[in-house]
Amino acid sequence: MRENKFSNFVVRFAWLFIILFFAITAVFATQLKKVTLDTEMKNQLPDNLPTRLNLDRIEKLFGGTDMAMIVVSGDDILKKDTLERVKKLSKEMERVKAFDRVLSIFTAKDIQAGGGAMRVKKAIKKVPTSEKKLARLRDELKNNELIYGNLLSKDFKHTAIIGFLKTDASDEAVVAKLEKIVKDNPGKETTYVGGMPIVRVSLTKDIRKDMKKFLPIGLALMVVFLFICFRQARGVLLPFLMTVMAIIVVIGLIPLLGWRFHMVTVILPVILLAVANNYGIHIMARYQEDNTEGNEHTNKTLAKNGIVRLTNPVLATGITTMAGLLCLMTHIIIPAEQLGILATVGVAFAMVGSLVFIPAILAILPKAKPIRKAHEDIKASKGVLDKLMLGVADRITRRPKTVIIAFFAVALAMGLGAVLIIVDTNPLSFYHQEAPIWKSTKVLNKNLGGWANISVVVEGNIKDPKVMKAIDKLESHLQKHPLVGNTTSVAKVMRKMNEVMNGGDPKFNKVPDDQKEIAEYFMLYSLSAPPKDFNKIVDPEFEHAQVIAQVKDSGTRAATEVVEYTKAYLAKQQKGGPFKLVGGFLDVMANLVEHIVRGQLLSLFLSIVICSILVALLMRSVVAGVIAMMPLSVSMAMLFGIMGYMGIELNLITAMLSSIMVGVGIDYTIHFLWRYRDERRLSDPVAAVRTTLTTTGRGIVFNALSVVIGFIVLVISAFFPVRFFGLLVVVSITACLVCALVLLPAVVLVFKPRFLEPKTN
Amino acid sequence: MPKGRRSIVEKHKQIIGRVDIMSRSNVLKERTRFLACFVLVAGLVPAGAFAGDLTAAQILGKAYANRELDGSDGTVKLTLYDKQGGKWTQRGESRVIEVKTKLVKEKGDKIEKKLYRFVKPADVKGMAVLAWDYEKAEEQMWVYRPSNRQTIKLVSSDKSGNFMGSDFTYADMNAPILSNYTLKIEKSDADVGGTKCWQIKVIPNDKTKDEEGYSKKVIWIGKNDFMVRKSMFWDLDGDLLKVLMTRGIEKVKGTDKYYIGEMSMINKQEDTKSVFKTVKKVSDPKIADKHFASDKLSKP
């Protein structure tokens, strides 16, 4: 039996530690109810970031940019019944107070020329009753560029009623209202409720659902796994309890820090399920190893022995895991940063708990019935795994150089696939493309001018023809981009009015040259129709205008492309030019890409370096650090290669993977090197590799298995990226495992690093 | 035409004191029809007499009739405000509109002719709008644009929204057709800023609710002068939407009619405010007809 001051202290004050851990957990448990969800995309970026500041600026000038909509699809929108229905839907949407503006074929205007007069009228004044009138309306709508191909599809089969949300609107209330409006106005046509509020509400609901599924199923899987390992109540219950407590503590910590539960946070409890029980498992395994039939231990000495033997390995693996997780802090994306901190706290709690709380309970409980026979020799058992390990050991020891070359060749080939990785930041991508939530977006992209916007804010005297002409030029430049569907600006309206005021002569479809003329046109419009019609494109003071381009491809690449195209145009304007900023939903989306990629590279690089430094310190050798980098680099090349070749997107969720995997995967390397160094003192390198693989190798496989089982629950998630995350964990853990058990032995056999060689040599 | 011989019916067809630069022709027609009925009542009951026995409809009818002149000349200013940091602030030149108005009522042709000439904002100074409201035909409107010295005809059919971006809707400024409402005198001795008022609850019928966007209005009318002191408007969800306050009610010189010096409408839901000020108002029944010709708009 071994003991030290620390183990004596823990066992002596066992009750105190037990109460302390329960008390801490209880305190955090009281916070659980205060956890709130946040699914707003822009809130994932710090609020002092230019992208967010720009968006806030736009919303202050022109009201909310967020849209919720009802899309109506049928054989022909211009049918009496259909029009009546759309009219009702539009009317009722106009009454929803959360909207500061509603756009539909019934709120839109038509500016017409006729008989030497200008006529501003509602695009559809009355639902036509005769076929003749319907035909006339169809012709009118075809010529109305404020509607055609935008609020009404060119084939007359789709129309959208769009509400712009006030900045303080509640998503839940808006979605409930829209659903009620659709329910109250049934009809033959298909209707889709769409827009970001719907996506956010849906995400919130599904996050809750996911959490409800993950915890029971994940915990059940864990119980089964623990029972297979230990076949004893305490072996199952103690690591289980420790994990549950760690989960309670970190989730309770969220509101205490003033944070909110984001989409990414979904994987937090799962990380703990998978990782936090490892330390408890080690303690229980040691307990059973010591508590063989006929041993002379007491319950207290068994506890002490566990502490003494395992403090160093648990600290070593725990600290490397924490280091990997903390590297998530290099992300500027708020939920990623928070995830890193929260998971680190959880792992720390479980790690300390496994060295204090679990042994304290073991010291108080009566000694368990021994499960293992005395001197049970793992090597003697001839299970499938042992045969496999022996087979692996044989092959490696025969041709270690070939193994190394093969590994690096595969890693290189796979790593090249990383360039194919697509980054995706569209919140809709949390759902499968066939999911109902995508329907309205698809209709918008195909038929109604595009699903989301990018805006350019113009500052200056908007009535100045120079400014107005610049707006016009920008708009037509944006319109030229193949991914841009519809564009909107005050210059478009101005051109139309000029044409109408000049007898409908298309020659005058241009911005007038005289400011007085422009001012008069605005006045004329406000004499004919409410000037509020313009409130999204020019402010009432005529000091700011907004040029809006809708993008008709919901891919993140499209967003980035159009944002860059727009910014490039602005960069070319002369100093003091009227264009002040680019912003909007798509800008946030494009900006997230940059931050995900930068955060990904930085956190990955940093986690590999820090983990290697930790290994170097642990082994007291720089070479050890370099060797530790090899399996990590190869595993990560595999991970990113698979993502690239299989078309799995890098997004907010999958970007979390690499740092977590580095932190977890490094453990296998540590375990291997540690044991090999011990074995090398007793035998030659080949025998040492064989022994290490059949003893510690077995443990490493179980360890990896427990991580995979912990994460596998993610496969049932409602969210696509979370499911892929689950699959990728299997891939990367397997890669780490294979690297530790195949590549590492080959490396030590070929290079025979000094730090592993016996000192007497 | 001598003032005394003008019929009460004709007088009641004119609605001044509000800045109805345009009014919907169908509204006008209905309004005129209503006024024709109403005149019977108003004609039988002179102002002030038997006031205690008036019905809500009679009081409201009188309130609108009380502001009508046969002809007038004046200047009106509309200023738009926003609430910023708890204070009403007025931003930008474009949000002050000052207009010189002239109005005449032509009895024979049953036309109300209105001329508006912009003083502010500066960039539309000199712009003029002439509107002919016929009793039985669509309104005609001409606009003179100083930038190219041309007069064009303007046809407009959408008067559903707010007037020139203000918090007043066209419906707020036009005389209502009282048969579309259920009226009730809630109080006969209400007090608004020291003035004894009738407090009248006005509930529109369903069609009117839909058109105006109000589920309920409450109007306070001064018992001495039959002038509106205050109105409150509730939206279709039954939430308070707007509050109208009037100030500076004075008699138009040489008449028994009144004008309202200032009308301020506050939108409680949007935190915006619009103020109409009558800078000048002169009764001029003999105002020359030449002002109201579409080919003379270029002459200030």
mmCIF file with all atom_site columns, N, CA and C in Angstrom, chain A residues 333-364:
data_model
loop_
_atom_site.group_PDB
_atom_site.id
_atom_site.type_symbol
_atom_site.label_atom_id
_atom_site.label_alt_id
_atom_site.label_comp_id
_atom_site.label_asym_id
_atom_site.label_entity_id
_atom_site.label_seq_id
_atom_site.pdbx_PDB_ins_code
_atom_site.Cartn_x
_atom_site.Cartn_y
_atom_site.Cartn_z
_atom_site.occupancy
_atom_site.B_iso_or_equiv
_atom_site.pdbx_formal_charge
_atom_site.auth_seq_id
_atom_site.auth_comp_id
_atom_site.auth_asym_id
_atom_site.auth_atom_id
_atom_site.pdbx_PDB_model_num
ATOM 1  N N  . ILE A 1 333 ? -15.450 34.158 -32.044 1.00 0.00 ? 333 ILE A N  1
ATOM 2  C CA . ILE A 1 333 ? -16.875 33.836 -31.984 1.00 0.00 ? 333 ILE A CA 1
ATOM 3  C C  . ILE A 1 333 ? -17.244 33.517 -30.533 1.00 0.00 ? 333 ILE A C  1
ATOM 4  N N  . ILE A 1 334 ? -18.170 34.290 -30.013 1.00 0.00 ? 334 ILE A N  1
ATOM 5  C CA . ILE A 1 334 ? -18.456 34.251 -28.575 1.00 0.00 ? 334 ILE A CA 1
ATOM 6  C C  . ILE A 1 334 ? -18.805 32.861 -28.047 1.00 0.00 ? 334 ILE A C  1
ATOM 7  N N  . PRO A 1 335 ? -19.770 32.150 -28.660 1.00 0.00 ? 335 PRO A N  1
ATOM 8  C CA . PRO A 1 335 ? -20.122 30.849 -28.084 1.00 0.00 ? 335 PRO A CA 1
ATOM 9  C C  . PRO A 1 335 ? -18.958 29.849 -28.114 1.00 0.00 ? 335 PRO A C  1
ATOM 10 N N  . ALA A 1 336 ? -18.056 29.970 -29.085 1.00 0.00 ? 336 ALA A N  1
ATOM 11 C CA . ALA A 1 336 ? -16.914 29.057 -29.156 1.00 0.00 ? 336 ALA A CA 1
ATOM 12 C C  . ALA A 1 336 ? -15.962 29.330 -28.000 1.00 0.00 ? 336 ALA A C  1
ATOM 13 N N  . GLU A 1 337 ? -15.735 30.608 -27.769 1.00 0.00 ? 337 GLU A N  1
ATOM 14 C CA . GLU A 1 337 ? -14.872 31.035 -26.678 1.00 0.00 ? 337 GLU A CA 1
ATOM 15 C C  . GLU A 1 337 ? -15.446 30.533 -25.345 1.00 0.00 ? 337 GLU A C  1
ATOM 16 N N  . GLN A 1 338 ? -16.766 30.740 -25.203 1.00 0.00 ? 338 GLN A N  1
ATOM 17 C CA . GLN A 1 338 ? -17.418 30.321 -23.961 1.00 0.00 ? 338 GLN A CA 1
ATOM 18 C C  . GLN A 1 338 ? -17.391 28.809 -23.803 1.00 0.00 ? 338 GLN A C  1
ATOM 19 N N  . LEU A 1 339 ? -17.576 28.101 -24.905 1.00 0.00 ? 339 LEU A N  1
ATOM 20 C CA . LEU A 1 339 ? -17.552 26.645 -24.841 1.00 0.00 ? 339 LEU A CA 1
ATOM 21 C C  . LEU A 1 339 ? -16.210 26.160 -24.298 1.00 0.00 ? 339 LEU A C  1
ATOM 22 N N  . GLY A 1 340 ? -15.125 26.777 -24.783 1.00 0.00 ? 340 GLY A N  1
ATOM 23 C CA . GLY A 1 340 ? -13.791 26.401 -24.329 1.00 0.00 ? 340 GLY A CA 1
ATOM 24 C C  . GLY A 1 340 ? -13.667 26.556 -22.818 1.00 0.00 ? 340 GLY A C  1
ATOM 25 N N  . ILE A 1 341 ? -14.110 27.701 -22.314 1.00 0.00 ? 341 ILE A N  1
ATOM 26 C CA . ILE A 1 341 ? -13.992 27.961 -20.878 1.00 0.00 ? 341 ILE A CA 1
ATOM 27 C C  . ILE A 1 341 ? -14.872 27.002 -20.080 1.00 0.00 ? 341 ILE A C  1
ATOM 28 N N  . LEU A 1 342 ? -16.121 26.861 -20.521 1.00 0.00 ? 342 LEU A N  1
ATOM 29 C CA . LEU A 1 342 ? -17.066 26.023 -19.774 1.00 0.00 ? 342 LEU A CA 1
ATOM 30 C C  . LEU A 1 342 ? -16.596 24.563 -19.741 1.00 0.00 ? 342 LEU A C  1
ATOM 31 N N  . ALA A 1 343 ? -16.165 24.053 -20.890 1.00 0.00 ? 343 ALA A N  1
ATOM 32 C CA . ALA A 1 343 ? -15.730 22.656 -20.930 1.00 0.00 ? 343 ALA A CA 1
ATOM 33 C C  . ALA A 1 343 ? -14.487 22.467 -20.060 1.00 0.00 ? 343 ALA A C  1
ATOM 34 N N  . THR A 1 344 ? -13.613 23.456 -20.063 1.00 0.00 ? 344 THR A N  1
ATOM 35 C CA . THR A 1 344 ? -12.413 23.370 -19.230 1.00 0.00 ? 344 THR A CA 1
ATOM 36 C C  . THR A 1 344 ? -12.789 23.294 -17.750 1.00 0.00 ? 344 THR A C  1
ATOM 37 N N  . VAL A 1 345 ? -13.735 24.149 -17.355 1.00 0.00 ? 345 VAL A N  1
ATOM 38 C CA . VAL A 1 345 ? -14.188 24.132 -15.959 1.00 0.00 ? 345 VAL A CA 1
ATOM 39 C C  . VAL A 1 345 ? -14.767 22.757 -15.629 1.00 0.00 ? 345 VAL A C  1
ATOM 40 N N  . GLY A 1 346 ? -15.566 22.220 -16.546 1.00 0.00 ? 346 GLY A N  1
ATOM 41 C CA . GLY A 1 346 ? -16.193 20.919 -16.318 1.00 0.00 ? 346 GLY A CA 1
ATOM 42 C C  . GLY A 1 346 ? -15.150 19.818 -16.165 1.00 0.00 ? 346 GLY A C  1
ATOM 43 N N  . VAL A 1 347 ? -14.157 19.833 -17.052 1.00 0.00 ? 347 VAL A N  1
ATOM 44 C CA . VAL A 1 347 ? -13.110 18.813 -16.991 1.00 0.00 ? 347 VAL A CA 1
ATOM 45 C C  . VAL A 1 347 ? -12.309 18.965 -15.690 1.00 0.00 ? 347 VAL A C  1
ATOM 46 N N  . ALA A 1 348 ? -12.012 20.207 -15.323 1.00 0.00 ? 348 ALA A N  1
ATOM 47 C CA . ALA A 1 348 ? -11.260 20.445 -14.084 1.00 0.00 ? 348 ALA A CA 1
ATOM 48 C C  . ALA A 1 348 ? -12.028 19.918 -12.881 1.00 0.00 ? 348 ALA A C  1
ATOM 49 N N  . PHE A 1 349 ? -13.331 20.203 -12.870 1.00 0.00 ? 349 PHE A N  1
ATOM 50 C CA . PHE A 1 349 ? -14.169 19.754 -11.761 1.00 0.00 ? 349 PHE A CA 1
ATOM 51 C C  . PHE A 1 349 ? -14.176 18.229 -11.684 1.00 0.00 ? 349 PHE A C  1
ATOM 52 N N  . ALA A 1 350 ? -14.343 17.589 -12.833 1.00 0.00 ? 350 ALA A N  1
ATOM 53 C CA . ALA A 1 350 ? -14.387 16.125 -12.854 1.00 0.00 ? 350 ALA A CA 1
ATOM 54 C C  . ALA A 1 350 ? -13.022 15.539 -12.493 1.00 0.00 ? 350 ALA A C  1
ATOM 55 N N  . MET A 1 351 ? -11.966 16.204 -12.956 1.00 0.00 ? 351 MET A N  1
ATOM 56 C CA . MET A 1 351 ? -10.610 15.707 -12.698 1.00 0.00 ? 351 MET A CA 1
ATOM 57 C C  . MET A 1 351 ? -10.298 15.759 -11.196 1.00 0.00 ? 351 MET A C  1
ATOM 58 N N  . VAL A 1 352 ? -10.550 16.917 -10.592 1.00 0.00 ? 352 VAL A N  1
ATOM 59 C CA . VAL A 1 352 ? -10.316 17.059 -9.153  1.00 0.00 ? 352 VAL A CA 1
ATOM 60 C C  . VAL A 1 352 ? -11.243 16.121 -8.387  1.00 0.00 ? 352 VAL A C  1
ATOM 61 N N  . GLY A 1 353 ? -12.508 16.076 -8.829  1.00 0.00 ? 353 GLY A N  1
ATOM 62 C CA . GLY A 1 353 ? -13.480 15.206 -8.169  1.00 0.00 ? 353 GLY A CA 1
ATOM 63 C C  . GLY A 1 353 ? -13.051 13.757 -8.199  1.00 0.00 ? 353 GLY A C  1
ATOM 64 N N  . SER A 1 354 ? -12.455 13.319 -9.307  1.00 0.00 ? 354 SER A N  1
ATOM 65 C CA . SER A 1 354 ? -12.030 11.918 -9.422  1.00 0.00 ? 354 SER A CA 1
ATOM 66 C C  . SER A 1 354 ? -10.875 11.610 -8.473  1.00 0.00 ? 354 SER A C  1
ATOM 67 N N  . LEU A 1 355 ? -10.105 12.653 -8.139  1.00 0.00 ? 355 LEU A N  1
ATOM 68 C CA . LEU A 1 355 ? -8.988  12.432 -7.219  1.00 0.00 ? 355 LEU A CA 1
ATOM 69 C C  . LEU A 1 355 ? -9.371  12.683 -5.768  1.00 0.00 ? 355 LEU A C  1
ATOM 70 N N  . VAL A 1 356 ? -10.516 13.321 -5.534  1.00 0.00 ? 356 VAL A N  1
ATOM 71 C CA . VAL A 1 356 ? -10.908 13.677 -4.172  1.00 0.00 ? 356 VAL A CA 1
ATOM 72 C C  . VAL A 1 356 ? -12.257 13.071 -3.802  1.00 0.00 ? 356 VAL A C  1
ATOM 73 N N  . PHE A 1 357 ? -13.280 13.431 -4.577  1.00 0.00 ? 357 PHE A N  1
ATOM 74 C CA . PHE A 1 357 ? -14.638 13.050 -4.233  1.00 0.00 ? 357 PHE A CA 1
ATOM 75 C C  . PHE A 1 357 ? -14.852 11.534 -4.326  1.00 0.00 ? 357 PHE A C  1
ATOM 76 N N  . ILE A 1 358 ? -14.426 10.946 -5.464  1.00 0.00 ? 358 ILE A N  1
ATOM 77 C CA . ILE A 1 358 ? -14.629 9.500  -5.632  1.00 0.00 ? 358 ILE A CA 1
ATOM 78 C C  . ILE A 1 358 ? -13.843 8.709  -4.578  1.00 0.00 ? 358 ILE A C  1
ATOM 79 N N  . PRO A 1 359 ? -12.536 8.990  -4.383  1.00 0.00 ? 359 PRO A N  1
ATOM 80 C CA . PRO A 1 359 ? -11.809 8.254  -3.321  1.00 0.00 ? 359 PRO A CA 1
ATOM 81 C C  . PRO A 1 359 ? -12.436 8.485  -1.940  1.00 0.00 ? 359 PRO A C  1
ATOM 82 N N  . ALA A 1 360 ? -12.944 9.680  -1.667  1.00 0.00 ? 360 ALA A N  1
ATOM 83 C CA . ALA A 1 360 ? -13.557 9.947  -0.364  1.00 0.00 ? 360 ALA A CA 1
ATOM 84 C C  . ALA A 1 360 ? -14.752 9.028  -0.150  1.00 0.00 ? 360 ALA A C  1
ATOM 85 N N  . ILE A 1 361 ? -15.565 8.895  -1.198  1.00 0.00 ? 361 ILE A N  1
ATOM 86 C CA . ILE A 1 361 ? -16.720 8.001  -1.066  1.00 0.00 ? 361 ILE A CA 1
ATOM 87 C C  . ILE A 1 361 ? -16.245 6.551  -0.898  1.00 0.00 ? 361 ILE A C  1
ATOM 88 N N  . LEU A 1 362 ? -15.227 6.168  -1.686  1.00 0.00 ? 362 LEU A N  1
ATOM 89 C CA . LEU A 1 362 ? -14.709 4.796  -1.591  1.00 0.00 ? 362 LEU A CA 1
ATOM 90 C C  . LEU A 1 362 ? -14.168 4.516  -0.192  1.00 0.00 ? 362 LEU A C  1
ATOM 91 N N  . ALA A 1 363 ? -13.606 5.548  0.446   1.00 0.00 ? 363 ALA A N  1
ATOM 92 C CA . ALA A 1 363 ? -13.043 5.372  1.789   1.00 0.00 ? 363 ALA A CA 1
ATOM 93 C C  . ALA A 1 363 ? -14.129 5.184  2.838   1.00 0.00 ? 363 ALA A C  1
ATOM 94 N N  . ILE A 1 364 ? -15.327 5.681  2.539   1.00 0.00 ? 364 ILE A N  1
ATOM 95 C CA . ILE A 1 364 ? -16.419 5.586  3.502   1.00 0.00 ? 364 ILE A CA 1
ATOM 96 C C  . ILE A 1 364 ? -17.242 4.318  3.277   1.00 0.00 ? 364 ILE A C  1
#
